[in-house]
XYZ file of C-alpha atoms in Angstrom:
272
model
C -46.548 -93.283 -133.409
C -44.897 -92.160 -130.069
C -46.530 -93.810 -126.990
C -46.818 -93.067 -123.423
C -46.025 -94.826 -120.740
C -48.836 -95.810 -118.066
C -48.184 -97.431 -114.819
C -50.680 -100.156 -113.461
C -50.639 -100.719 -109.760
C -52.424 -102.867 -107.368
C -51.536 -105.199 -104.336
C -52.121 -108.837 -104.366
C -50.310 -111.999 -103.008
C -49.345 -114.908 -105.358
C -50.913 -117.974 -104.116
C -50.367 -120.957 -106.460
C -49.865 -122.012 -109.889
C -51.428 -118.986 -111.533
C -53.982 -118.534 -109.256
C -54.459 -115.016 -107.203
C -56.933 -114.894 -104.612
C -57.942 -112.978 -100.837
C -58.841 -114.461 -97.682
C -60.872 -111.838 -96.591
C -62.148 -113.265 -93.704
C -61.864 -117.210 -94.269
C -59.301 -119.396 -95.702
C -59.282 -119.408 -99.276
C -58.482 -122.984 -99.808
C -60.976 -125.600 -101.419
C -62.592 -126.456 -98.288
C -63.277 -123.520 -97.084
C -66.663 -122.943 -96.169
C -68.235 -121.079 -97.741
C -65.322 -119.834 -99.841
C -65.249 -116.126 -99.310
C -62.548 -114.770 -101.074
C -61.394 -111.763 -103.574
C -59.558 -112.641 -106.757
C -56.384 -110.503 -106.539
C -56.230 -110.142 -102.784
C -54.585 -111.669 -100.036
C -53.780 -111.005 -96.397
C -51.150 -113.251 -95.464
C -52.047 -115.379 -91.961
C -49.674 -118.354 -91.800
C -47.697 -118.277 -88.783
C -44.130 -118.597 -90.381
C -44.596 -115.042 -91.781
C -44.221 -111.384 -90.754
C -47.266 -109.614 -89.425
C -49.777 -112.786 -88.455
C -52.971 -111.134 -87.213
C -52.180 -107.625 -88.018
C -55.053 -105.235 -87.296
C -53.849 -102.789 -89.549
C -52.231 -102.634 -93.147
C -49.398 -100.421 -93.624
C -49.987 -97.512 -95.273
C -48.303 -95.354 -97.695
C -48.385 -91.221 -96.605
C -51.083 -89.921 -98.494
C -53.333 -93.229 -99.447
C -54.086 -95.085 -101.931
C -54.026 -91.984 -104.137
C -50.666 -90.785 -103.193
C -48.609 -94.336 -103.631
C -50.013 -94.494 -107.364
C -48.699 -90.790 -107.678
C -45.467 -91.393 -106.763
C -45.293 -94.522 -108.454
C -45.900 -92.979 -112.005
C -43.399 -90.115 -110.934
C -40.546 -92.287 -110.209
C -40.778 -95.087 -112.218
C -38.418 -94.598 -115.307
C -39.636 -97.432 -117.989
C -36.497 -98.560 -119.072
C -35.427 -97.697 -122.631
C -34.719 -101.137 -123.920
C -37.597 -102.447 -122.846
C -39.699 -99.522 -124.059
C -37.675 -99.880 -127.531
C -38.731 -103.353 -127.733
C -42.348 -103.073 -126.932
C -41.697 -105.490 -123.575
C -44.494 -104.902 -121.190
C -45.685 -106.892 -118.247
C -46.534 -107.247 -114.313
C -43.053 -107.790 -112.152
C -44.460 -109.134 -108.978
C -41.659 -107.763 -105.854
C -42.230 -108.714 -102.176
C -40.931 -106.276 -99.490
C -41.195 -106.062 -96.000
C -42.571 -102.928 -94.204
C -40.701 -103.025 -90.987
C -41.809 -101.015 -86.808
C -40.790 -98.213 -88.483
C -41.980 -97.738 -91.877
C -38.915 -98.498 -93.962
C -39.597 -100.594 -97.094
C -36.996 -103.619 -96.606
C -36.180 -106.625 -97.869
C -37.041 -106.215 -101.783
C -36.987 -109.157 -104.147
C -38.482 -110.121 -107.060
C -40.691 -113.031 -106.485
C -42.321 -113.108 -110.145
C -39.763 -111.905 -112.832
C -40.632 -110.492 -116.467
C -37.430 -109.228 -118.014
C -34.253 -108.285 -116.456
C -34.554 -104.205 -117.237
C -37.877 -104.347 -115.491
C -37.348 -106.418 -112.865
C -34.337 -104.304 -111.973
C -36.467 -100.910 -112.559
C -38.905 -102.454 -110.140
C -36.358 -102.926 -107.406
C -34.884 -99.657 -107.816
C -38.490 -98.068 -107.134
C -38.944 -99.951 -104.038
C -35.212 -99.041 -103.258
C -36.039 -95.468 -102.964
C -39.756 -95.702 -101.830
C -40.759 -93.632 -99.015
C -42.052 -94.829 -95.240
C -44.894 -96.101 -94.817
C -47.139 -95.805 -91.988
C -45.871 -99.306 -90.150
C -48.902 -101.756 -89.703
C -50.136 -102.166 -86.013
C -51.241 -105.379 -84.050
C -53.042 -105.075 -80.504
C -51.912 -100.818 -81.151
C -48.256 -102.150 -81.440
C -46.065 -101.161 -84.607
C -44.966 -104.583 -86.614
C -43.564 -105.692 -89.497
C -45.772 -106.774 -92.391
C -44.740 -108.130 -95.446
C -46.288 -107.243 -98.901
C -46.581 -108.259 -102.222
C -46.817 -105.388 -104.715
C -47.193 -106.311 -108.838
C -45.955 -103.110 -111.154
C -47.518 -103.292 -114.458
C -44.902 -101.556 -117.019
C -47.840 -101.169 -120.063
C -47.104 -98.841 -123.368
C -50.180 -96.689 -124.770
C -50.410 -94.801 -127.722
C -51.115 -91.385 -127.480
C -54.953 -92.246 -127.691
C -57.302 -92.098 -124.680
C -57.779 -95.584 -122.954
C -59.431 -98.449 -124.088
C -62.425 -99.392 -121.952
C -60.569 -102.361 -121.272
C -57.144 -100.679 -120.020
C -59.975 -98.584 -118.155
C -61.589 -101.362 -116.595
C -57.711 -102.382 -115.307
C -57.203 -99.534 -113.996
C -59.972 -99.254 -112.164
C -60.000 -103.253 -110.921
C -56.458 -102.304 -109.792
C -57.151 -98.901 -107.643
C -59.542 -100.803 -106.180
C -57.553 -103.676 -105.026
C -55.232 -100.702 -103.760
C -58.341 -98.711 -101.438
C -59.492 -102.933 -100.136
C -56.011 -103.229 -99.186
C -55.996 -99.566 -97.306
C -59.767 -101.112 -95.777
C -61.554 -98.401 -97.558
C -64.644 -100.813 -99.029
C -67.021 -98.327 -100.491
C -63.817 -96.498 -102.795
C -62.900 -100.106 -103.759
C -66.490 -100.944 -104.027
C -67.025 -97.777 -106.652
C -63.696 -98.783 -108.611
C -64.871 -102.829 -109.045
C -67.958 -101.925 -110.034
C -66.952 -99.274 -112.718
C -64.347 -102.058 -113.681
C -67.121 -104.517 -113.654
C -69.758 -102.885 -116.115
C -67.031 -103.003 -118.799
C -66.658 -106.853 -118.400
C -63.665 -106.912 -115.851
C -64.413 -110.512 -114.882
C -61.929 -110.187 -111.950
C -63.463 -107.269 -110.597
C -67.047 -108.774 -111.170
C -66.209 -111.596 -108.542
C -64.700 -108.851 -106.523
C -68.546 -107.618 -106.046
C -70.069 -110.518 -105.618
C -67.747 -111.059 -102.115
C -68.216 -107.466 -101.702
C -71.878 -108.101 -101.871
C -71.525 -111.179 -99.755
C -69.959 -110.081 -97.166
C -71.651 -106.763 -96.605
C -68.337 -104.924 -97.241
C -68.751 -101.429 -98.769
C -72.632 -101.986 -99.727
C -75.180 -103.104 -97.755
C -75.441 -106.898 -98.312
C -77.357 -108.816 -100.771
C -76.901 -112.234 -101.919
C -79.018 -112.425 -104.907
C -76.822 -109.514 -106.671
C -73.871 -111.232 -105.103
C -74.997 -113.777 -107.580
C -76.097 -111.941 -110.418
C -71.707 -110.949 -110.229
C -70.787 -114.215 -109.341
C -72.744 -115.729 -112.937
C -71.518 -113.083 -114.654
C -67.495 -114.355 -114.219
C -68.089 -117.620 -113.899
C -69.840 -117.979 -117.249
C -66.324 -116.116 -118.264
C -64.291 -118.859 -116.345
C -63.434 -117.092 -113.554
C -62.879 -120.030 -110.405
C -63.317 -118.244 -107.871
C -66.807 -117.149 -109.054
C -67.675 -120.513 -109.890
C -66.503 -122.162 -106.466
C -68.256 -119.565 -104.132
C -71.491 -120.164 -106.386
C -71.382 -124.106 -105.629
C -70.740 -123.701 -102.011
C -73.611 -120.840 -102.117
C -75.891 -123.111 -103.120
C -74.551 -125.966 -101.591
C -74.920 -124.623 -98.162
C -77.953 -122.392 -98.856
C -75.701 -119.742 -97.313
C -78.395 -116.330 -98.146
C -80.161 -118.302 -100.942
C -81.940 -121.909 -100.608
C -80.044 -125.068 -100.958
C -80.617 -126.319 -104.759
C -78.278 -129.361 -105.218
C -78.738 -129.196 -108.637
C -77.195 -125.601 -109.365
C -74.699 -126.542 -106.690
C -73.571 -129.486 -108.755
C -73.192 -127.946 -111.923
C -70.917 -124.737 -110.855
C -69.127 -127.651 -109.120
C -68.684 -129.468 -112.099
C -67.734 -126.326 -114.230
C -64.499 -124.948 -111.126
C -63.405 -128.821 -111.832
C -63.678 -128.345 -115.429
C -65.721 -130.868 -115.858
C -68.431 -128.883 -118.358
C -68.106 -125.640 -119.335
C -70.342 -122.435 -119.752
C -72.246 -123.795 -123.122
C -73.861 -126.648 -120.466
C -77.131 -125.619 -119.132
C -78.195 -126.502 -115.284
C -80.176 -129.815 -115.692
């Protein structure tokens, strides 16, 4: 059977040993409190790097819309890889500089060398951006963008390759600060399981970002993942609970999602 080739796209930062994860507001690290943070997200904020406190994302012409677009025009999914069934998620950093170029391109996450090298070509010839502002000035932000080279068969999606694509275009529109698109897209991922995307909601929820906020269906999202194994989901429920942060303080619950992020029990374990 022939297959087509489908291009996944979102834009997240690699934080540690197979971890992804967004400091949305507050630091993402264990002792943050509370832990408010995105899986598959990140704005970069240490001081070492380009564009600390940047009040504005680059953009690419068009949106969120447009990049994805242009993306699945110019990629060309390399025909030994496509021979050989390899698929995967290159991860390339790049640095949009004052005045929109794409610089500084590098693989940061490699899969196999005909991708990798396919990847770096793309950002070789990608457009300008819209540069990224700070106090109204242009500056120079960098980014980490994944490409997902993924072969489907003729067929329609899945509703799990659905759900991926969705999860992703909605990382895409929180990146570009449009909340309510990338609320729509992590919720449609979400009611087809997307465990990723249902922790997404639950910050969404959280912080009031996109919907109006809610903590008990921040909750609801939060369970849903973390019964899946999703840390993030687990770690924001403990400090939740642990801080009565929208809900009241129940040591107990806190505890046991504490206990289940450290891998201590797992989702068969009941609350005591």
């Amino acid at each position: 059977m022939r297959k087509s080739i489908s291009v996944l796209l979102s834009v997240l930062v690699f934080i540690s040993a197979g971890a992804w994860a967004v400091s949305a507001s507050k630091d993402c690290s264990d002792e943050a409190k509370p832990v408010e943070c995105l899986s598959g997200i990140n704005e970069e904020n240490d001081s070492t790097k380009v564009g600390k406190g940047v009040e504005e994302n680059p953009s690419f012409p068009g949106g969120t819309e447009a990049l994805m677009e242009w993306m699945s025009k110019n990629l060309k999914y390399p025909a030994s890889a496509r021979e050989n069934g390899i698929q995967g998620r290159v991860l390339v950093q790049f640095v949009v500089d004052k005045e929109g170029n794409v610089v500084e391109p590098k693989v940061i996450h490699p899969v196999h060398p005909a991708i990798d090298a396919e990847a770096l070509r793309l950002m070789s010839i990608m457009p300008k951006w819209s540069p990224g502002k700070r106090d109204g000035q242009p500056v120079s932000v960098r980014f980490t963008l994944p490409v997902s080279f993924k072969l489907f068969g003729t067929e329609k999606l899945s509703p799990e390759e659905q759900a991926e694509m969705d999860y992703q275009v909605g990382v895409l529109y929180y990146q570009q600060q449009k909340y309510e698109e990338a609320f729509k897209r992590f919720q449609a991922a979400a009611n087809f399981g997307h465990e990723v995307a249902q922790t997404n909601l639950g910050v969404l929820y959280m912080q009031g970002m996109g919907v109006e906020r809610n903590i008990p269906m921040a909750i609801e999202w939060f369970e849903k993942a973390a019964r899946k194994g999703e840390k993030k989901a687990q770690f924001n429920l403990a400090s939740l609970y642990h801080q009565g942060i929208g809900v009241e303080k129940d040591p107990e619950k806190a505890m046991y999602w504490a206990k289940m992020y450290k891998g201590q029990i797992n989702e068969t374990d009941s609350v005591k």
